[in-house]
Structure formats: C-alpha cells, structure tokens
Amino acid sequence: MPVVAVLDMAGKKVADLELSDAVFGVEPNAAIMHAAVVNYLANQRQGTQSTLTRSEVSGGGRKPWRQKGTGHARQGSTRSPQWTHGGIALGPKPRDYYYSINKKEKQLALKSALSDKVLTESLIVLDSLTLEGYKTKTVVDCLKAIGAAKKTLIVLASNDAYAVKSAANIPGVKTAQVNTINTYDILNADTLVLVKDAAKKIEEVYA
C-alpha cells in the first residue's frame, strides 16, 4: 500500500496518507494508457476542415475549347483539379473523429496513470487548498513551497471558484475535479497535486 506525505500550503509535512492499492498501486499498463490518450485526443478534434471540390468552386461552366483540332489536351472545365483555381481532388471534408473505448479499459488507464505518478514520485498530496478570494500569487507560492514542476495538474474535490480562477493565470498549471480527470491530463503533467479530500474521493469512485 503506497504511503505518501501530506503537505500543507507552506510545504511542511503534516501527516502520512496510505493510498489504496486498487487505485494507486496497480502495475502501469503502457498499452492501455496509450490507447486512452489516443482516444482522448481523437475525441478533441473538431473535424471541421473542408476543401472545395470542382463542383463547389466558382466558374468553369463552359468547356474552354472544342474537343478536337486545337492541339490542346481535351478539357471539360477550367475548374478541374489540374487547373489553377480549380477544385481540390480528394481533399478533406467535415467528419466526426469521435469513438469510444471500453469502460474497464478507460478505468485501468486512469489507475495506471495514477500509479505511475506514485512510482515516479511525481504525486504530491496537499492537505487543503484554501483561498480567501482570487489570489494567483498564493497558488504560485504554494506550488513553489511543495516543489511542484512547471506543468502541474491540481485535482480538487469540488468546484472551488477561487482555486480554479487563481490557478488559471499560471502558465502550465491546470485544475480539474475528481469527476473530470482523465489519463491524458495526468500523464501530460510533470507533477500531480491531489488535495487530500480529492484523493479520498478518487479511491471511493475507482477502488
């Protein structure tokens, strides 16, 4: 059972926390994590790219010259793909990139990512993140005190507007709630900061 130190906002150790083996102590599965990351990125694609085909570009209504006798190659339209200002052949059109993966695979990928952060000592448990108003400097000082890296994911137990807004101005820092965390964000962050209550909630949901 993994044991991590619980730090306060000043970076001082206030307790030890035993984490669940079922969530934070599984053997990281690289293949499953890769599949989950590819799935997440694919589902973020808007798929709105579009090119004009020969039927959609303007002009080209008349045959440019007669079929035979001119010495030119036969042409039916000045908007064929080989012409300047012609349509695009086989270009991209709007499409939906969304697909889903198995729920158990998604959960295993998340547990693998969390366990990987424990194994690489990139997980920090914060006793609480209490702010009295929108204080970006307070969050910056807190992250420095606990030794968080530049790219940090802070996981909150609930929607704390002060914490979310205060962290939003810091480059490389992202916040999430227990019900919105995903494998990509966890792996993409150099440091994962879990508020203690959020760590308990994650164990309740995924253990």
PDB file of C-alpha atoms in Angstrom:
ATOM      1  CA  MET A   1       0.000   0.000   0.000  1.00  0.00           C
ATOM      2  CA  PRO A   2       1.663   3.275  -1.116  1.00  0.00           C
ATOM      3  CA  VAL A   3       2.298   5.815   1.618  1.00  0.00           C
ATOM      4  CA  VAL A   4       2.789   9.484   0.709  1.00  0.00           C
ATOM      5  CA  ALA A   5       3.408  12.563   2.787  1.00  0.00           C
ATOM      6  CA  VAL A   6       0.635  15.112   3.179  1.00  0.00           C
ATOM      7  CA  LEU A   7       1.918  18.689   2.882  1.00  0.00           C
ATOM      8  CA  ASP A   8       0.342  21.962   3.875  1.00  0.00           C
ATOM      9  CA  MET A   9       0.394  25.057   1.645  1.00  0.00           C
ATOM     10  CA  ALA A  10       3.725  26.102   3.180  1.00  0.00           C
ATOM     11  CA  GLY A  11       5.328  22.827   2.089  1.00  0.00           C
ATOM     12  CA  LYS A  12       5.557  21.334   5.586  1.00  0.00           C
ATOM     13  CA  LYS A  13       4.674  17.699   6.214  1.00  0.00           C
ATOM     14  CA  VAL A  14       1.598  17.387   8.404  1.00  0.00           C
ATOM     15  CA  ALA A  15       0.790  13.667   8.103  1.00  0.00           C
ATOM     16  CA  ASP A  16       1.202  10.460   6.127  1.00  0.00           C
ATOM     17  CA  LEU A  17      -1.523   9.094   3.888  1.00  0.00           C
ATOM     18  CA  GLU A  18      -1.977   5.460   2.891  1.00  0.00           C
ATOM     19  CA  LEU A  19      -3.296   5.193  -0.655  1.00  0.00           C
ATOM     20  CA  SER A  20      -5.379   2.324  -1.968  1.00  0.00           C
ATOM     21  CA  ASP A  21      -3.507  -0.421  -3.839  1.00  0.00           C
ATOM     22  CA  ALA A  22      -6.540  -0.831  -6.096  1.00  0.00           C
ATOM     23  CA  VAL A  23      -6.112   2.690  -7.480  1.00  0.00           C
ATOM     24  CA  PHE A  24      -2.592   3.903  -6.772  1.00  0.00           C
ATOM     25  CA  GLY A  25      -0.740   0.590  -6.585  1.00  0.00           C
ATOM     26  CA  VAL A  26      -1.548  -1.212  -9.846  1.00  0.00           C
ATOM     27  CA  GLU A  27       1.076  -2.220 -12.401  1.00  0.00           C
ATOM     28  CA  PRO A  28       1.056   0.574 -15.039  1.00  0.00           C
ATOM     29  CA  ASN A  29      -0.170  -0.735 -18.388  1.00  0.00           C
ATOM     30  CA  ALA A  30       1.550   1.305 -21.113  1.00  0.00           C
ATOM     31  CA  ALA A  31      -0.571  -0.085 -23.955  1.00  0.00           C
ATOM     32  CA  ILE A  32      -3.849   0.765 -22.239  1.00  0.00           C
ATOM     33  CA  MET A  33      -2.614   4.263 -21.332  1.00  0.00           C
ATOM     34  CA  HIS A  34      -1.564   4.839 -24.945  1.00  0.00           C
ATOM     35  CA  ALA A  35      -4.985   3.721 -26.207  1.00  0.00           C
ATOM     36  CA  ALA A  36      -6.731   6.057 -23.746  1.00  0.00           C
ATOM     37  CA  VAL A  37      -4.552   9.038 -24.746  1.00  0.00           C
ATOM     38  CA  VAL A  38      -5.123   8.440 -28.479  1.00  0.00           C
ATOM     39  CA  ASN A  39      -8.862   8.140 -27.820  1.00  0.00           C
ATOM     40  CA  TYR A  40      -8.929  11.374 -25.800  1.00  0.00           C
ATOM     41  CA  LEU A  41      -7.011  13.347 -28.437  1.00  0.00           C
ATOM     42  CA  ALA A  42      -9.165  11.966 -31.258  1.00  0.00           C
ATOM     43  CA  ASN A  43     -12.326  12.999 -29.437  1.00  0.00           C
ATOM     44  CA  GLN A  44     -10.976  16.543 -29.028  1.00  0.00           C
ATOM     45  CA  ARG A  45     -10.703  17.014 -32.802  1.00  0.00           C
ATOM     46  CA  GLN A  46     -13.378  19.269 -34.249  1.00  0.00           C
ATOM     47  CA  GLY A  47     -13.238  17.754 -37.722  1.00  0.00           C
ATOM     48  CA  THR A  48     -14.340  20.994 -39.395  1.00  0.00           C
ATOM     49  CA  GLN A  49     -11.604  21.093 -42.049  1.00  0.00           C
ATOM     50  CA  SER A  50     -13.037  21.344 -45.563  1.00  0.00           C
ATOM     51  CA  THR A  51     -11.853  21.927 -49.129  1.00  0.00           C
ATOM     52  CA  LEU A  52     -13.869  22.864 -52.214  1.00  0.00           C
ATOM     53  CA  THR A  53     -14.388  20.238 -54.896  1.00  0.00           C
ATOM     54  CA  ARG A  54     -14.690  21.094 -58.610  1.00  0.00           C
ATOM     55  CA  SER A  55     -18.462  21.358 -58.208  1.00  0.00           C
ATOM     56  CA  GLU A  56     -18.127  23.907 -55.377  1.00  0.00           C
ATOM     57  CA  VAL A  57     -15.614  26.425 -56.755  1.00  0.00           C
ATOM     58  CA  SER A  58     -16.946  29.323 -58.815  1.00  0.00           C
ATOM     59  CA  GLY A  59     -16.640  29.478 -62.602  1.00  0.00           C
ATOM     60  CA  GLY A  60     -15.867  26.779 -65.117  1.00  0.00           C
ATOM     61  CA  GLY A  61     -19.343  26.447 -66.562  1.00  0.00           C
ATOM     62  CA  ARG A  62     -18.256  26.417 -70.201  1.00  0.00           C
ATOM     63  CA  LYS A  63     -15.993  23.955 -71.988  1.00  0.00           C
ATOM     64  CA  PRO A  64     -12.777  26.000 -72.560  1.00  0.00           C
ATOM     65  CA  TRP A  65     -12.256  24.843 -76.176  1.00  0.00           C
ATOM     66  CA  ARG A  66     -13.656  22.320 -78.610  1.00  0.00           C
ATOM     67  CA  GLN A  67     -12.827  18.671 -78.128  1.00  0.00           C
ATOM     68  CA  LYS A  68     -10.674  18.154 -81.252  1.00  0.00           C
ATOM     69  CA  GLY A  69      -8.468  20.076 -83.607  1.00  0.00           C
ATOM     70  CA  THR A  70      -6.859  22.651 -81.315  1.00  0.00           C
ATOM     71  CA  GLY A  71      -3.691  20.762 -80.373  1.00  0.00           C
ATOM     72  CA  HIS A  72      -4.563  21.155 -76.702  1.00  0.00           C
ATOM     73  CA  ALA A  73      -5.435  18.295 -74.399  1.00  0.00           C
ATOM     74  CA  ARG A  74      -9.176  17.819 -74.130  1.00  0.00           C
ATOM     75  CA  GLN A  75     -10.710  19.755 -71.249  1.00  0.00           C
ATOM     76  CA  GLY A  76     -14.248  19.898 -69.948  1.00  0.00           C
ATOM     77  CA  SER A  77     -13.912  22.666 -67.392  1.00  0.00           C
ATOM     78  CA  THR A  78     -11.437  25.265 -66.165  1.00  0.00           C
ATOM     79  CA  ARG A  79     -12.245  24.205 -62.628  1.00  0.00           C
ATOM     80  CA  SER A  80     -10.879  20.669 -62.875  1.00  0.00           C
ATOM     81  CA  PRO A  81      -8.247  19.861 -60.181  1.00  0.00           C
ATOM     82  CA  GLN A  82      -5.287  20.291 -62.590  1.00  0.00           C
ATOM     83  CA  TRP A  83      -6.248  23.914 -63.363  1.00  0.00           C
ATOM     84  CA  THR A  84      -5.204  26.963 -61.327  1.00  0.00           C
ATOM     85  CA  HIS A  85      -8.182  27.949 -59.175  1.00  0.00           C
ATOM     86  CA  GLY A  86      -9.642  24.505 -59.823  1.00  0.00           C
ATOM     87  CA  GLY A  87     -11.278  22.290 -57.231  1.00  0.00           C
ATOM     88  CA  ILE A  88      -9.325  20.085 -54.825  1.00  0.00           C
ATOM     89  CA  ALA A  89      -9.206  16.373 -55.608  1.00  0.00           C
ATOM     90  CA  LEU A  90      -9.690  14.024 -52.648  1.00  0.00           C
ATOM     91  CA  GLY A  91      -9.350  16.852 -50.102  1.00  0.00           C
ATOM     92  CA  PRO A  92     -10.627  16.684 -46.520  1.00  0.00           C
ATOM     93  CA  LYS A  93     -14.298  17.235 -45.769  1.00  0.00           C
ATOM     94  CA  PRO A  94     -16.000  17.634 -42.375  1.00  0.00           C
ATOM     95  CA  ARG A  95     -16.063  14.402 -40.381  1.00  0.00           C
ATOM     96  CA  ASP A  96     -16.534  13.166 -36.827  1.00  0.00           C
ATOM     97  CA  TYR A  97     -13.411  11.643 -35.231  1.00  0.00           C
ATOM     98  CA  TYR A  98     -15.235  10.504 -32.088  1.00  0.00           C
ATOM     99  CA  TYR A  99     -15.006   6.906 -30.948  1.00  0.00           C
ATOM    100  CA  SER A 100     -15.298   5.227 -27.566  1.00  0.00           C
ATOM    101  CA  ILE A 101     -13.240   2.644 -25.730  1.00  0.00           C
ATOM    102  CA  ASN A 102     -14.294   0.051 -23.192  1.00  0.00           C
ATOM    103  CA  LYS A 103     -15.184   1.477 -19.764  1.00  0.00           C
ATOM    104  CA  LYS A 104     -12.920  -1.010 -17.981  1.00  0.00           C
ATOM    105  CA  GLU A 105     -10.034  -0.055 -20.263  1.00  0.00           C
ATOM    106  CA  LYS A 106     -10.620   3.618 -19.512  1.00  0.00           C
ATOM    107  CA  GLN A 107     -10.595   2.966 -15.760  1.00  0.00           C
ATOM    108  CA  LEU A 108      -7.481   0.781 -15.966  1.00  0.00           C
ATOM    109  CA  ALA A 109      -5.702   3.500 -17.947  1.00  0.00           C
ATOM    110  CA  LEU A 110      -6.599   6.084 -15.285  1.00  0.00           C
ATOM    111  CA  LYS A 111      -5.409   3.815 -12.457  1.00  0.00           C
ATOM    112  CA  SER A 112      -2.210   3.086 -14.391  1.00  0.00           C
ATOM    113  CA  ALA A 113      -1.544   6.801 -14.823  1.00  0.00           C
ATOM    114  CA  LEU A 114      -2.145   7.491 -11.115  1.00  0.00           C
ATOM    115  CA  SER A 115       0.074   4.568 -10.104  1.00  0.00           C
ATOM    116  CA  ASP A 116       2.785   5.744 -12.480  1.00  0.00           C
ATOM    117  CA  LYS A 117       2.831   9.133 -10.748  1.00  0.00           C
ATOM    118  CA  VAL A 118       3.297   7.356  -7.403  1.00  0.00           C
ATOM    119  CA  LEU A 119       6.124   5.179  -8.770  1.00  0.00           C
ATOM    120  CA  THR A 120       7.942   8.167 -10.289  1.00  0.00           C
ATOM    121  CA  GLU A 121       7.393  10.245  -7.117  1.00  0.00           C
ATOM    122  CA  SER A 122       5.502  12.845  -9.131  1.00  0.00           C
ATOM    123  CA  LEU A 123       2.445  12.766  -6.855  1.00  0.00           C
ATOM    124  CA  ILE A 124       2.004  15.378  -4.126  1.00  0.00           C
ATOM    125  CA  VAL A 125      -0.880  15.281  -1.653  1.00  0.00           C
ATOM    126  CA  LEU A 126      -1.933  18.681  -0.340  1.00  0.00           C
ATOM    127  CA  ASP A 127      -3.765  18.882   2.983  1.00  0.00           C
ATOM    128  CA  SER A 128      -6.046  21.620   1.631  1.00  0.00           C
ATOM    129  CA  LEU A 129      -6.051  24.474  -0.852  1.00  0.00           C
ATOM    130  CA  THR A 130      -7.860  27.271   0.954  1.00  0.00           C
ATOM    131  CA  LEU A 131      -8.007  30.708  -0.642  1.00  0.00           C
ATOM    132  CA  GLU A 132      -9.736  33.832   0.566  1.00  0.00           C
ATOM    133  CA  GLY A 133     -10.536  35.393  -2.773  1.00  0.00           C
ATOM    134  CA  TYR A 134      -8.814  35.247  -6.140  1.00  0.00           C
ATOM    135  CA  LYS A 135      -5.128  35.030  -5.195  1.00  0.00           C
ATOM    136  CA  THR A 136      -2.863  33.835  -8.005  1.00  0.00           C
ATOM    137  CA  LYS A 137       0.258  34.716  -6.005  1.00  0.00           C
ATOM    138  CA  THR A 138      -0.907  32.467  -3.163  1.00  0.00           C
ATOM    139  CA  VAL A 139      -1.188  29.486  -5.538  1.00  0.00           C
ATOM    140  CA  VAL A 140       2.212  30.286  -7.087  1.00  0.00           C
ATOM    141  CA  ASP A 141       3.836  30.431  -3.648  1.00  0.00           C
ATOM    142  CA  CYS A 142       2.115  27.187  -2.635  1.00  0.00           C
ATOM    143  CA  LEU A 143       3.336  25.321  -5.727  1.00  0.00           C
ATOM    144  CA  LYS A 144       6.885  26.570  -5.130  1.00  0.00           C
ATOM    145  CA  ALA A 145       6.746  25.525  -1.474  1.00  0.00           C
ATOM    146  CA  ILE A 146       5.624  21.967  -2.235  1.00  0.00           C
ATOM    147  CA  GLY A 147       8.122  21.593  -5.092  1.00  0.00           C
ATOM    148  CA  ALA A 148       5.683  21.244  -7.965  1.00  0.00           C
ATOM    149  CA  ALA A 149       7.058  21.295 -11.515  1.00  0.00           C
ATOM    150  CA  LYS A 150       6.147  23.867 -14.164  1.00  0.00           C
ATOM    151  CA  LYS A 151       3.490  21.605 -15.716  1.00  0.00           C
ATOM    152  CA  THR A 152       1.169  20.751 -12.853  1.00  0.00           C
ATOM    153  CA  LEU A 153      -2.315  19.290 -12.604  1.00  0.00           C
ATOM    154  CA  ILE A 154      -4.212  20.224  -9.428  1.00  0.00           C
ATOM    155  CA  VAL A 155      -7.125  17.917  -8.648  1.00  0.00           C
ATOM    156  CA  LEU A 156      -9.823  19.395  -6.410  1.00  0.00           C
ATOM    157  CA  ALA A 157     -12.537  17.542  -4.533  1.00  0.00           C
ATOM    158  CA  SER A 158     -15.208  20.006  -5.680  1.00  0.00           C
ATOM    159  CA  ASN A 159     -15.588  23.089  -7.823  1.00  0.00           C
ATOM    160  CA  ASP A 160     -13.703  25.823  -5.935  1.00  0.00           C
ATOM    161  CA  ALA A 161     -14.042  29.007  -7.983  1.00  0.00           C
ATOM    162  CA  TYR A 162     -11.265  30.787  -6.072  1.00  0.00           C
ATOM    163  CA  ALA A 163      -8.767  27.976  -6.671  1.00  0.00           C
ATOM    164  CA  VAL A 164      -9.748  27.438 -10.309  1.00  0.00           C
ATOM    165  CA  LYS A 165      -9.598  31.120 -11.257  1.00  0.00           C
ATOM    166  CA  SER A 166      -6.418  31.762  -9.299  1.00  0.00           C
ATOM    167  CA  ALA A 167      -4.590  28.868 -10.959  1.00  0.00           C
ATOM    168  CA  ALA A 168      -5.902  29.697 -14.439  1.00  0.00           C
ATOM    169  CA  ASN A 169      -3.456  32.603 -14.810  1.00  0.00           C
ATOM    170  CA  ILE A 170      -0.377  30.438 -14.163  1.00  0.00           C
ATOM    171  CA  PRO A 171       1.264  29.056 -17.339  1.00  0.00           C
ATOM    172  CA  GLY A 172       1.427  25.261 -17.341  1.00  0.00           C
ATOM    173  CA  VAL A 173      -0.939  24.839 -14.388  1.00  0.00           C
ATOM    174  CA  LYS A 174      -4.313  23.188 -14.874  1.00  0.00           C
ATOM    175  CA  THR A 175      -7.087  22.341 -12.433  1.00  0.00           C
ATOM    176  CA  ALA A 176      -9.595  19.505 -12.542  1.00  0.00           C
ATOM    177  CA  GLN A 177     -12.208  17.889 -10.349  1.00  0.00           C
ATOM    178  CA  VAL A 178     -12.433  14.221  -9.454  1.00  0.00           C
ATOM    179  CA  ASN A 179     -15.229  13.672 -11.980  1.00  0.00           C
ATOM    180  CA  THR A 180     -13.311  15.363 -14.824  1.00  0.00           C
ATOM    181  CA  ILE A 181      -9.814  13.864 -14.525  1.00  0.00           C
ATOM    182  CA  ASN A 182      -8.544  11.836 -17.467  1.00  0.00           C
ATOM    183  CA  THR A 183      -5.470   9.807 -18.379  1.00  0.00           C
ATOM    184  CA  TYR A 184      -4.125  12.381 -20.837  1.00  0.00           C
ATOM    185  CA  ASP A 185      -4.082  15.287 -18.363  1.00  0.00           C
ATOM    186  CA  ILE A 186      -2.437  13.141 -15.672  1.00  0.00           C
ATOM    187  CA  LEU A 187       0.317  11.878 -17.977  1.00  0.00           C
ATOM    188  CA  ASN A 188       0.791  15.290 -19.579  1.00  0.00           C
ATOM    189  CA  ALA A 189       1.540  16.915 -16.208  1.00  0.00           C
ATOM    190  CA  ASP A 190       5.013  16.668 -14.701  1.00  0.00           C
ATOM    191  CA  THR A 191       3.514  16.879 -11.215  1.00  0.00           C
ATOM    192  CA  LEU A 192       0.115  15.696  -9.999  1.00  0.00           C
ATOM    193  CA  VAL A 193      -1.148  17.603  -6.956  1.00  0.00           C
ATOM    194  CA  LEU A 194      -4.067  15.949  -5.180  1.00  0.00           C
ATOM    195  CA  VAL A 195      -5.961  17.756  -2.474  1.00  0.00           C
ATOM    196  CA  LYS A 196      -6.425  15.216   0.333  1.00  0.00           C
ATOM    197  CA  ASP A 197     -10.221  15.161   0.010  1.00  0.00           C
ATOM    198  CA  ALA A 198      -9.877  14.593  -3.742  1.00  0.00           C
ATOM    199  CA  ALA A 199      -7.569  11.611  -3.150  1.00  0.00           C
ATOM    200  CA  LYS A 200     -10.186  10.037  -0.875  1.00  0.00           C
ATOM    201  CA  LYS A 201     -12.926  10.677  -3.434  1.00  0.00           C
ATOM    202  CA  ILE A 202     -10.869   9.061  -6.202  1.00  0.00           C
ATOM    203  CA  GLU A 203     -10.453   5.956  -4.045  1.00  0.00           C
ATOM    204  CA  GLU A 204     -14.185   5.867  -3.347  1.00  0.00           C
ATOM    205  CA  VAL A 205     -15.043   6.085  -7.033  1.00  0.00           C
ATOM    206  CA  TYR A 206     -12.386   3.840  -8.592  1.00  0.00           C
ATOM    207  CA  ALA A 207     -11.331   1.389  -5.851  1.00  0.00           C
TER     208      ALA A 207
END
